[in-house]
Coordinates of C-alpha atoms in Angstrom, one line a residue:
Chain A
X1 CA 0.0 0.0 0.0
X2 CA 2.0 3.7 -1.0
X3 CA 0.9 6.2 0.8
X4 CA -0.9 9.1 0.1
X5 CA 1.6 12.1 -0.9
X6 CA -1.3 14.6 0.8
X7 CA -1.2 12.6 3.9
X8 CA 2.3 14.2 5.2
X9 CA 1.0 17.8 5.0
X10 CA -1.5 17.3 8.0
X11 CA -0.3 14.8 10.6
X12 CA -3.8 13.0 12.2
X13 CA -1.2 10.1 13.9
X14 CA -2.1 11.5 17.4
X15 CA -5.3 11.8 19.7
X16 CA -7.8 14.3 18.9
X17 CA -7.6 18.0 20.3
X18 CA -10.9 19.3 22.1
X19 CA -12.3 22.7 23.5
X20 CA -13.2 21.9 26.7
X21 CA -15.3 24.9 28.4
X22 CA -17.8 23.7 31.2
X23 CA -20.4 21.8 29.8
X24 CA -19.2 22.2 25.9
X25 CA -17.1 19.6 24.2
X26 CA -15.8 20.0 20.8
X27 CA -13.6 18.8 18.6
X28 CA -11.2 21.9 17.0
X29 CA -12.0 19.9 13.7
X30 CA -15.8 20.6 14.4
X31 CA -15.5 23.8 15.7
X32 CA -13.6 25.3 12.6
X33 CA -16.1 23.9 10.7
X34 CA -19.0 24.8 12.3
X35 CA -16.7 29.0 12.5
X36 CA -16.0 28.7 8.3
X37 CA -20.1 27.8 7.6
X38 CA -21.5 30.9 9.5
X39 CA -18.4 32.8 8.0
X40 CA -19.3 32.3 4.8
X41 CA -23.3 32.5 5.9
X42 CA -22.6 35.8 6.6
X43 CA -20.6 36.3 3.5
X44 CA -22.9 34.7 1.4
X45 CA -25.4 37.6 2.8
X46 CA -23.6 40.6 2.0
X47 CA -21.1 39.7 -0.8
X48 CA -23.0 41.1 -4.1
X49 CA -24.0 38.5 -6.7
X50 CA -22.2 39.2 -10.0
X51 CA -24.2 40.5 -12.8
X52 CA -27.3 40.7 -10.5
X53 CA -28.1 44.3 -11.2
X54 CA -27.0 44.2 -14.5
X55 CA -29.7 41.2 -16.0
X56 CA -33.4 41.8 -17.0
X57 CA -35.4 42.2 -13.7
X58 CA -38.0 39.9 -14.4
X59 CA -40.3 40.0 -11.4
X60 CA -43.2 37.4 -10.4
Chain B
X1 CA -60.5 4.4 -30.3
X2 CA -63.3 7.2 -29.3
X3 CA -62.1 10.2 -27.6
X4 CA -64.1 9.5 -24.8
X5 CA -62.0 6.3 -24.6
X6 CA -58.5 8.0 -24.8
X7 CA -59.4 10.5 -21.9
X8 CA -60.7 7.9 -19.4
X9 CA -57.2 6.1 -20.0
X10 CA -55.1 6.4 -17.1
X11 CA -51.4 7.0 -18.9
X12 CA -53.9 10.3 -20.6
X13 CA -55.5 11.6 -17.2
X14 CA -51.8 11.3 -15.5
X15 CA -50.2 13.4 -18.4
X16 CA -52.8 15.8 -18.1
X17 CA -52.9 16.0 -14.4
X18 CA -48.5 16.3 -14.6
X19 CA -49.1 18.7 -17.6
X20 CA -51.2 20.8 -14.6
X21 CA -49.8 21.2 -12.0
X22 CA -46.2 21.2 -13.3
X23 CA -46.1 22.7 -17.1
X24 CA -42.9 22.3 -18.8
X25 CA -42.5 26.2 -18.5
X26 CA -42.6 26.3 -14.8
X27 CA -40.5 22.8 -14.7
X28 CA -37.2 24.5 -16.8
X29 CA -38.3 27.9 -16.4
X30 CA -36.0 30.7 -18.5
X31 CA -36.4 33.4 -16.0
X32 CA -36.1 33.9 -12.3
X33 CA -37.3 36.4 -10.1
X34 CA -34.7 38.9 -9.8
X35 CA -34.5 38.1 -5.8
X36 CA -33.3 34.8 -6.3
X37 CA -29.9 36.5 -7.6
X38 CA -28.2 35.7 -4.3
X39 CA -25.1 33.5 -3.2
X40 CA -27.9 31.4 -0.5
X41 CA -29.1 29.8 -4.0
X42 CA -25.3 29.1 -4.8
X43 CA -25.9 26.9 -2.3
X44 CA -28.5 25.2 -2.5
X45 CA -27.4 24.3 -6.3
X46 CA -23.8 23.1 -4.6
X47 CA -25.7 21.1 -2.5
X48 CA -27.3 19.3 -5.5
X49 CA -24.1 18.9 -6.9
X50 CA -22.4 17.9 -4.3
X51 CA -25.3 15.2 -3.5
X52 CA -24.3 13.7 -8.1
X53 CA -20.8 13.5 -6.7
X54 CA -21.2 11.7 -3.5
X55 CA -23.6 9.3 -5.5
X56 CA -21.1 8.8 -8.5
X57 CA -18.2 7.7 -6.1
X58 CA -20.4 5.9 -3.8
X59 CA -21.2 4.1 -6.6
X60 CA -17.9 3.0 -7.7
X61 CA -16.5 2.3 -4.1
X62 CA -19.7 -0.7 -4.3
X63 CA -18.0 -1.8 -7.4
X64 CA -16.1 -4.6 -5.9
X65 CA -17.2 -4.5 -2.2
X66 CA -16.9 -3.2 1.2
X67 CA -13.2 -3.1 1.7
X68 CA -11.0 -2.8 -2.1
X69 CA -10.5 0.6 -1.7
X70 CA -8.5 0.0 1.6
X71 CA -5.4 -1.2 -0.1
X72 CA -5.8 0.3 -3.7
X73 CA -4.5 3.7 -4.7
X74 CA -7.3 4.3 -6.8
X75 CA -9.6 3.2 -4.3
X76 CA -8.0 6.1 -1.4
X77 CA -8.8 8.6 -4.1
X78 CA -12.5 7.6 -4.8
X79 CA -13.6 7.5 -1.3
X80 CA -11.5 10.8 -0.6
X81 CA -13.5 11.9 -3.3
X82 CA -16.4 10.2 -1.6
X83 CA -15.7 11.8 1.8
X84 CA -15.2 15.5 0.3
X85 CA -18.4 15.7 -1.1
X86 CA -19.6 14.6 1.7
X87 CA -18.7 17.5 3.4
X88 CA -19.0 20.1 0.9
X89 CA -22.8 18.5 0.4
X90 CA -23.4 18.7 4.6
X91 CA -21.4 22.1 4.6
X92 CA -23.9 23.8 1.6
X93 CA -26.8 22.7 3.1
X94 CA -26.9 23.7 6.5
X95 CA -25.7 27.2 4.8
X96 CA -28.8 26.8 2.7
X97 CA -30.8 25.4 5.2
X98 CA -29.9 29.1 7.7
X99 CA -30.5 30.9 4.8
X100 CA -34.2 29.8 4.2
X101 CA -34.8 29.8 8.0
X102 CA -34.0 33.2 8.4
X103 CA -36.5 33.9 5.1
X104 CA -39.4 31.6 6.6
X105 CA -39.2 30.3 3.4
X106 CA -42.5 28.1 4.5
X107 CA -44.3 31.0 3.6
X108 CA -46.8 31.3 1.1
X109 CA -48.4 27.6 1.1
X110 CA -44.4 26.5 0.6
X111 CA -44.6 24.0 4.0
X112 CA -44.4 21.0 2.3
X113 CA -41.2 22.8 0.2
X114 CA -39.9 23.4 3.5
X115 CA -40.6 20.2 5.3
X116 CA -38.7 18.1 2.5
X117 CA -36.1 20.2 2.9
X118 CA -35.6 19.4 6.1
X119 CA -36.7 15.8 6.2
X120 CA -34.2 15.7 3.2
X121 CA -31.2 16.8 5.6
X122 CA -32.5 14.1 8.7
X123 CA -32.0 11.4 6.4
X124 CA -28.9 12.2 4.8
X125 CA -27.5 12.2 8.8
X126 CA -28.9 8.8 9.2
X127 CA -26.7 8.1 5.6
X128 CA -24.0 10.0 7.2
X129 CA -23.9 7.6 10.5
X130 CA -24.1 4.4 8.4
X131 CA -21.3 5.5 6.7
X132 CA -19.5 5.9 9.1
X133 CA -20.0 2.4 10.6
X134 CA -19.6 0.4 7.4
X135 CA -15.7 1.7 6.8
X136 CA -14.7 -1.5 7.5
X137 CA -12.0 0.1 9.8
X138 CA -11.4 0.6 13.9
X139 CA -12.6 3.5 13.1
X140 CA -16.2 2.2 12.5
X141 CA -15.7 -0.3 14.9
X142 CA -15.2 2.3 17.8
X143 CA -17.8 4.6 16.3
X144 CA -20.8 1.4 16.1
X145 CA -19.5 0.3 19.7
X146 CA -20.5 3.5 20.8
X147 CA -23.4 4.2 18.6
X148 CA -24.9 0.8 20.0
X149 CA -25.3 2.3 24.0
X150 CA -27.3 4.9 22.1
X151 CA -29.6 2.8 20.1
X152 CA -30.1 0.3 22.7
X153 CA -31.2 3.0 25.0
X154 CA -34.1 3.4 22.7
X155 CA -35.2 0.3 22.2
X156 CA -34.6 -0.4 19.0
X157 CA -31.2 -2.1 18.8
X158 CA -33.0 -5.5 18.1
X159 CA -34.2 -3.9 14.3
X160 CA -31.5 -1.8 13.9
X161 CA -28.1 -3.3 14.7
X162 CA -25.1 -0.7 14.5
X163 CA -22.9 -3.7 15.1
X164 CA -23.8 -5.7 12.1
X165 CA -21.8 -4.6 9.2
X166 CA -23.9 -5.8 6.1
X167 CA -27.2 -4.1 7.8
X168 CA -25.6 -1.2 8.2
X169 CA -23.8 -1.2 4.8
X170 CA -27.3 -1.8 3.2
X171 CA -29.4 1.3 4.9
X172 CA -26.0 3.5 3.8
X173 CA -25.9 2.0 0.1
X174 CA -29.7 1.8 -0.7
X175 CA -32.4 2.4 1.6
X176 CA -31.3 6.0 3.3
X177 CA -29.5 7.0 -0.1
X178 CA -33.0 5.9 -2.2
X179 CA -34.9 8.1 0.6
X180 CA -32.8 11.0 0.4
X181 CA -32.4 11.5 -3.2
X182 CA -36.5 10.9 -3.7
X183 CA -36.9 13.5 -1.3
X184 CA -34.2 16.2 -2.8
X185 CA -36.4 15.8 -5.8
X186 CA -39.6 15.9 -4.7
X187 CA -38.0 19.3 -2.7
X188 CA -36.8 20.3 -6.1
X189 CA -40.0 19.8 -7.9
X190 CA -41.8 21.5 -4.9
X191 CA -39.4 24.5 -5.4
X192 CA -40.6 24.9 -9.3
X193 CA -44.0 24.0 -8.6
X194 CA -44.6 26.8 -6.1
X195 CA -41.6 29.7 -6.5
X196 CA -39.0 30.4 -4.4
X197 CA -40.3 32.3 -1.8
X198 CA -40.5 36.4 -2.3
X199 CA -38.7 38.9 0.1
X200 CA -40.8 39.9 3.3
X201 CA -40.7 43.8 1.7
X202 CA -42.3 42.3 -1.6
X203 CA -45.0 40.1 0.6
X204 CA -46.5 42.5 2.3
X205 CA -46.3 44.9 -0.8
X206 CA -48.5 42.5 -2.7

């Protein structure tokens, strides 16, 4: 079996790392996640969509 | 055969009933309201497209089995390619999913457009999960061992056994997979049959 060439820029040969804050436990894997989706929520809101306000306004 | 004849046939009241309620027009439409011009569509569309790609490389991981693509090159990439989309599908869709909360997209008779959409996302977890315990790895192994305490605390560990491999394997490969993409269609259908729901400003304007 060769291993992957990718698999040497991340090294996941170790336990995983958690936030541990009272009650909440999280992995940092999740927790990035879970930070990038309402990042680009949020982006998603305000970024202007190309050519919107450029195309025929056809309205319902 | 008498016209009266051809319309009581059932192929010609189903065509006509389809042809109703779903017109090619409204099916492929060639305009969009100019609110639907937003990135929260982007991702409902990446979702859809994330959802071919996990199905194409599901579907040639089943080629020969449970375990080939452990100890085949090819195999690593196809379920990296398998697991990615995975992600990317899970990651658009809750974007999509906060997007049409925060619109009450259930609005204007759209519930049932909404409730797909959600039972849609429940049942690609429960795809998720058996995924996860049919990797034929310790990975799985650890994850069913735990998933088992959970199950059994329900009650129904004796019809759904995380433990057994080729149950699991078949709920991830065909049952949950046939039940989410049904749904994702019928949501999609749902979506052209009723609009995509207008801007609060232009509801109450109307």
């Amino acid at each position: 079996m060769q291993p992957s060439h990718l698999a040497g820029i991340v090294n996941l040969d170790h336990p995983g790392h958690y936030i541990h804050f009272h009650w909440l436990l999280i992995s940092y894997g999740n927790a990035i996640v879970i930070a990038l989706m309402m990042a680009t929520f949020v982006a998603a809101l305000f970024l202007p969509f190309p050519g919107a306000r450029r195309k025929g306004h056809h309205h319902e | 055969m008498s016209n009266a004849t051809i319309n009581r046939q059932w192929t010609t009241r189903l065509r006509k009933r389809v042809e109703g309620v779903l017109p090619p027009e409204k099916l492929l439409p060639d305009t969009q309201p100019s609110y639907v011009a937003s990135w929260i569509y982007v991702f409902g569309v990446a979702t859809l497209a994330a959802l071919g790609l996990v199905t194409l490389s599901g579907l040639v991981l089943a080629l020969k089995g449970p375990t080939w693509w452990h100890v085949s090159n090819v195999g690593h990439f196809v379920n990296s390619v398998h697991l990615w989309s995975v992600e990317v599908f899970f990651f658009s869709m809750v974007i999509h999913l906060w997007g049409k909360f925060f619109m009450a997209a259930w609005r204007g008779n759209r519930s049932l457009t909404w409730i797909t959409g959600g039972v849609t996302f429940m049942a690609s977890i429960g795809t998720a999960f058996t995924g996860y315990v049919s990797q034929t790895n310790f990975d799985s192994q650890w994850i069913a061992t735990q998933a088992k305490d959970g199950i059994n605390s329900t009650g129904a560990g004796a019809y759904f056994n995380v433990l057994d491999l080729g149950q699991m394997l078949m709920w991830h490969i065909t049952l949950l997979p046939l039940a989410a993409i049904a749904l994702t269609g019928l949501h999609v259908i749902l979506v052209r049959k009723r609009g995509v729901v207008p801007p609060f400003a232009d509801e109450v304007s109307a």
